[in-house]
PDB file of C-alpha atoms in Angstrom:
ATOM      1  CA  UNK A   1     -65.271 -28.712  18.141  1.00 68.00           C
ATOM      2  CA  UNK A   2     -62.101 -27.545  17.569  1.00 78.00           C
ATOM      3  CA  UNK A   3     -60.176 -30.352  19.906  1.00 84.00           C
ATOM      4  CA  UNK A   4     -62.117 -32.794  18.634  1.00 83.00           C
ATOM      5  CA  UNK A   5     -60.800 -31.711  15.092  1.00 81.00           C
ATOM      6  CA  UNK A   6     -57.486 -31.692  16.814  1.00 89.00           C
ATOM      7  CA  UNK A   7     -57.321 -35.319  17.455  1.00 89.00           C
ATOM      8  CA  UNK A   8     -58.090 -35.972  13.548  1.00 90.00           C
ATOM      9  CA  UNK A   9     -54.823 -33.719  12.315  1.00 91.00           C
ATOM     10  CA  UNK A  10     -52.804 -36.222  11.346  1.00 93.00           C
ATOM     11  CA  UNK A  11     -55.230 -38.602   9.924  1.00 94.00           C
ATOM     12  CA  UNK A  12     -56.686 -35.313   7.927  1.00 93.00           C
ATOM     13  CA  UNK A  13     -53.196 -34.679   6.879  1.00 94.00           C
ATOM     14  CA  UNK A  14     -52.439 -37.655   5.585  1.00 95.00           C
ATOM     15  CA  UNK A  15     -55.294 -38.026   3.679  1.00 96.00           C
ATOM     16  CA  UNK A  16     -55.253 -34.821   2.421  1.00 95.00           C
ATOM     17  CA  UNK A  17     -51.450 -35.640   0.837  1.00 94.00           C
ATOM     18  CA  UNK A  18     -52.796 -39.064  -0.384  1.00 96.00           C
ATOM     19  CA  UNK A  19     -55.141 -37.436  -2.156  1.00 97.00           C
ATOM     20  CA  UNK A  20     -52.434 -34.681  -3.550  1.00 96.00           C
ATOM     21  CA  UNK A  21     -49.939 -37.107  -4.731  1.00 95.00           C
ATOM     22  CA  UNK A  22     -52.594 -39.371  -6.710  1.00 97.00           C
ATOM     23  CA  UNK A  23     -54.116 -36.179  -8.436  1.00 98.00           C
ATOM     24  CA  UNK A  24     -50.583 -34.561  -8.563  1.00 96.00           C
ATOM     25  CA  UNK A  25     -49.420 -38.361 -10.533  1.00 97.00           C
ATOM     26  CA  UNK A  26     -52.200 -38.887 -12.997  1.00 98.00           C
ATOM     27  CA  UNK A  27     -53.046 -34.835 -13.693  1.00 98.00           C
ATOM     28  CA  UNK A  28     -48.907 -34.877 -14.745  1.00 97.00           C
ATOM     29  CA  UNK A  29     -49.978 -36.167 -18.345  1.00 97.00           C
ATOM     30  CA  UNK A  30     -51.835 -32.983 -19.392  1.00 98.00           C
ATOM     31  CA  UNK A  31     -49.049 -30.791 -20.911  1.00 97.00           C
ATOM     32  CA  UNK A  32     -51.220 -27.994 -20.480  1.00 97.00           C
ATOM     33  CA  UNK A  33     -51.325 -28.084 -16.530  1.00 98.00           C
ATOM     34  CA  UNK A  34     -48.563 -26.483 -14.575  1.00 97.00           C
ATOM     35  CA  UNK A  35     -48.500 -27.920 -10.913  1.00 95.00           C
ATOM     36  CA  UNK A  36     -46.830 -26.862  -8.041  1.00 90.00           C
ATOM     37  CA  UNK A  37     -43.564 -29.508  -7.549  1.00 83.00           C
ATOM     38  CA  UNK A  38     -42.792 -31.769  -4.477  1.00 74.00           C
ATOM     39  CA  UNK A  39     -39.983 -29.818  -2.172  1.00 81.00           C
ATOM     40  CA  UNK A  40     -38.587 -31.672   0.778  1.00 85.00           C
ATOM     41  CA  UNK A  41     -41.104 -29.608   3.695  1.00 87.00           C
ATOM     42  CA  UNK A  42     -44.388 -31.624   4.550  1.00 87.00           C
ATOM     43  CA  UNK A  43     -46.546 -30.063   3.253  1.00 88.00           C
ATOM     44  CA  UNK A  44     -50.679 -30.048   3.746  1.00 87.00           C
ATOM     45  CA  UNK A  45     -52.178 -29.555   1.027  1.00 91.00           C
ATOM     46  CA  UNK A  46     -55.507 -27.553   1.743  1.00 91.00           C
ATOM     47  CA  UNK A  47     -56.192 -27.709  -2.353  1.00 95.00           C
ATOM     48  CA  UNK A  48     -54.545 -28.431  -5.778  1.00 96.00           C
ATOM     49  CA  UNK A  49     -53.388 -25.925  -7.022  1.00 96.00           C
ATOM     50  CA  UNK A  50     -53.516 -25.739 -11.037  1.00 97.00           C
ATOM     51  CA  UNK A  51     -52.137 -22.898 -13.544  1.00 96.00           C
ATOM     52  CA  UNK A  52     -53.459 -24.196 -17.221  1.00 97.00           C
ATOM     53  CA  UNK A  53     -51.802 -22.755 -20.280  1.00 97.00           C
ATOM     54  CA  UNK A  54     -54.962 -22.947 -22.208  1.00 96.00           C
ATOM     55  CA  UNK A  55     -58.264 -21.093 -21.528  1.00 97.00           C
ATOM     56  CA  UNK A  56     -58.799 -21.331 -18.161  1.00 97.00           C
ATOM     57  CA  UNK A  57     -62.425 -19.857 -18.584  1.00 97.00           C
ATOM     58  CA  UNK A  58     -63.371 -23.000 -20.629  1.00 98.00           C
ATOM     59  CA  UNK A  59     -61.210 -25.526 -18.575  1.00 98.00           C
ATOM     60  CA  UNK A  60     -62.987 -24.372 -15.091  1.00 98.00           C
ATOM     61  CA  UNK A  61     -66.600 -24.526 -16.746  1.00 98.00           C
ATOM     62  CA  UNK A  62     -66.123 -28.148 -17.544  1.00 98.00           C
ATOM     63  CA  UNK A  63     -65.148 -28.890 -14.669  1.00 98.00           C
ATOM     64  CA  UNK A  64     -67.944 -27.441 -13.075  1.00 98.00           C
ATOM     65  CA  UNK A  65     -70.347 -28.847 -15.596  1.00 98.00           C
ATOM     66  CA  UNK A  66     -69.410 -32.379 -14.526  1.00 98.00           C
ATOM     67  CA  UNK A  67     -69.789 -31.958 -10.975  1.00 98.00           C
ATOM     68  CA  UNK A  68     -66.218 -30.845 -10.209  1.00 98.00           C
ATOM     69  CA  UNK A  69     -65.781 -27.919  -7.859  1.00 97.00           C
ATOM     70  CA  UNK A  70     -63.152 -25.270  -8.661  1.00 97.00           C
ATOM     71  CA  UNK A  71     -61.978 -21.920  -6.963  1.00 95.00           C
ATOM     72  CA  UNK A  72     -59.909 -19.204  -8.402  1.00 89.00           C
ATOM     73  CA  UNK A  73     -57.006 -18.232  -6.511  1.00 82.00           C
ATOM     74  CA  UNK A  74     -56.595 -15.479  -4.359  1.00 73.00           C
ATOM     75  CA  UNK A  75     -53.514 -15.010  -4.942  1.00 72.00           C
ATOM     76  CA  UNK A  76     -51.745 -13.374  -7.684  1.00 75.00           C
ATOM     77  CA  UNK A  77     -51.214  -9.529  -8.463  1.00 82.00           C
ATOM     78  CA  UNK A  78     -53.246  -8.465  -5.428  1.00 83.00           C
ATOM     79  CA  UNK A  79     -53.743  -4.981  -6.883  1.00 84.00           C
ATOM     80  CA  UNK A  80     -56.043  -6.265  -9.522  1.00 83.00           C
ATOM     81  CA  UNK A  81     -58.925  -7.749  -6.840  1.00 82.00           C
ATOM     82  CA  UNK A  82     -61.555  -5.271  -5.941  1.00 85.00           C
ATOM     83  CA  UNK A  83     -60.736  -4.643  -2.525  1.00 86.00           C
ATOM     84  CA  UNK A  84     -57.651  -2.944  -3.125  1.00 85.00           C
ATOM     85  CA  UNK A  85     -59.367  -0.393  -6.008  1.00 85.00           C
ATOM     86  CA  UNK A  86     -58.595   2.186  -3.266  1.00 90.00           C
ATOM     87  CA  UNK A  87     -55.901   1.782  -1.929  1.00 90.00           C
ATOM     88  CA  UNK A  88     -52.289   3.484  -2.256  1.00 89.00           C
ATOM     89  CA  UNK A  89     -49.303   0.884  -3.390  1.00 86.00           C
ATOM     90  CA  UNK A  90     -46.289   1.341  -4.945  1.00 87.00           C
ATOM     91  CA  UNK A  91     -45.193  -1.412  -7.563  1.00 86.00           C
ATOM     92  CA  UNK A  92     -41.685  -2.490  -7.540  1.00 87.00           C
ATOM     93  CA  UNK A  93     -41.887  -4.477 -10.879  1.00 89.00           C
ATOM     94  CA  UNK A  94     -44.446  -5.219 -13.834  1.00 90.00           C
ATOM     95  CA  UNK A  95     -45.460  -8.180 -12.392  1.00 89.00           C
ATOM     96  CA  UNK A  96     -46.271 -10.308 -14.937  1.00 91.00           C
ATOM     97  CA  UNK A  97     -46.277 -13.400 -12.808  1.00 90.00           C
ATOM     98  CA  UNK A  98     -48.486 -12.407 -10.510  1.00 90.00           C
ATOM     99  CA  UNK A  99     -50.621 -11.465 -13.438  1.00 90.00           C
ATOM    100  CA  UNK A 100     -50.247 -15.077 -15.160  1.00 92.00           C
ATOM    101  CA  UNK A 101     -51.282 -16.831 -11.977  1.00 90.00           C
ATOM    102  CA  UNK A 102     -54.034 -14.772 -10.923  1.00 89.00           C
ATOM    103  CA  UNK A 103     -55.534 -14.906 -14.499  1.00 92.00           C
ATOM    104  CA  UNK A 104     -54.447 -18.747 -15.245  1.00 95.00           C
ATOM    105  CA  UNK A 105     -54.680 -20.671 -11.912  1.00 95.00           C
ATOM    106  CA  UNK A 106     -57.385 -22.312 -10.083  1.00 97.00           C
ATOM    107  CA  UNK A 107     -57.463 -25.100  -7.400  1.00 96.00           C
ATOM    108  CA  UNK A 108     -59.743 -27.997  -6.932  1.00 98.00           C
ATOM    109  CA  UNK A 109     -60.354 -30.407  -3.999  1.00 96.00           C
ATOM    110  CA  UNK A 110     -58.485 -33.029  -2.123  1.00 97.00           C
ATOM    111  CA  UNK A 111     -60.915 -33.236   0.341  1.00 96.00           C
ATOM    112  CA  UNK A 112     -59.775 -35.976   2.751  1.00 95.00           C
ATOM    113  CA  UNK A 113     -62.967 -37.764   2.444  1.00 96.00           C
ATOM    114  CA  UNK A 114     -62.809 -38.521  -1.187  1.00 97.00           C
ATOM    115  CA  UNK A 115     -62.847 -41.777  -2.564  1.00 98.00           C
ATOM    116  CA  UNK A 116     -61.186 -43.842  -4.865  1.00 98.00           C
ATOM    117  CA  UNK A 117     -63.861 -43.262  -7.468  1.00 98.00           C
ATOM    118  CA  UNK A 118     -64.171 -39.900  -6.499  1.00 98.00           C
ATOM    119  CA  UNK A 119     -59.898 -39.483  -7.414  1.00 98.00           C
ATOM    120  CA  UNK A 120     -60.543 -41.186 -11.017  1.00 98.00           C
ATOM    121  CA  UNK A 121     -63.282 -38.979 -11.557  1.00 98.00           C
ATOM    122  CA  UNK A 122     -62.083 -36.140 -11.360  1.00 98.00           C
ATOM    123  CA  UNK A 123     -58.745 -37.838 -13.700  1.00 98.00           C
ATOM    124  CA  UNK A 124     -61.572 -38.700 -16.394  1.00 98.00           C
ATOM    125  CA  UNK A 125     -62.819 -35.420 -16.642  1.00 98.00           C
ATOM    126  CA  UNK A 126     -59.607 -34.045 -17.410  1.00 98.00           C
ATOM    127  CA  UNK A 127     -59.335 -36.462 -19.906  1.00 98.00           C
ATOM    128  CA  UNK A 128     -62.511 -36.213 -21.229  1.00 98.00           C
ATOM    129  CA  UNK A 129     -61.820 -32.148 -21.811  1.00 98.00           C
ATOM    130  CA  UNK A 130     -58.178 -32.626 -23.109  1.00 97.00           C
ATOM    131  CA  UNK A 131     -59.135 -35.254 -25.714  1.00 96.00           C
ATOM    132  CA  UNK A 132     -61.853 -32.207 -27.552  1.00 80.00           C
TER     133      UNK A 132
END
């Protein structure tokens, strides 16, 4: 299975940044969205990554009312996920950062079979909850 995938990398790659940059150029006119910026590497983008200013709680529940699948992000200040409740650490700094993006980020899907209509979808929804 996995050579067969193998032969599909660079078509899954490129559809996969397709999808990115369309989502990363229309999701750019919500002020409250912070999005990760373009850097000269090529990247492959496994998800979009979003941090929202606003209620993330409320923004994620919309999206999942209207058929748009979310997941929170691992990442952030490790220390506060359950499996670390136990375990010894020593923190170098508050780490407020790590604190804003694990409570304020999220990712959703850029799935390298989505469609067109899938893409404005997804930008219609976001529209749909910023113009409340």
């Amino acid at each position: 299975m996995g050579r067969v995938q193998l032969k599909k990398a660079s078509l899954i790659k490129k559809l996969r940044k397709h999808n990115y940059d369309y989502l990363y150029d229309k999701l750019s006119q919500f002020s409250e969205l912070i999005m990760p910026r373009p850097i000269k590497a090529d990247i492959c983008w496994f998800a979009f990554p979003l941090t929202t200013t606003g209620n993330r709680g409320k923004l994620v529940k919309f999206l999942e009312e209207n058929g748009i699948e979310t997941r929170s992000m691992f990442a952030g200040n490790i220390i506060r996920h359950p499996a670390y409740k136990n375990v010894k650490y020593r923190i170098g700094s508050k780490l407020t950062e790590s604190d804003y993006i694990l409570k304020q980020s999220f990712w959703i899907s850029v799935h390298p079979r989505m469609t067109m209509d899938d893409k404005e979808y997804i930008i219609n929804v976001f529209k749909k909850y910023y113009s409340k």
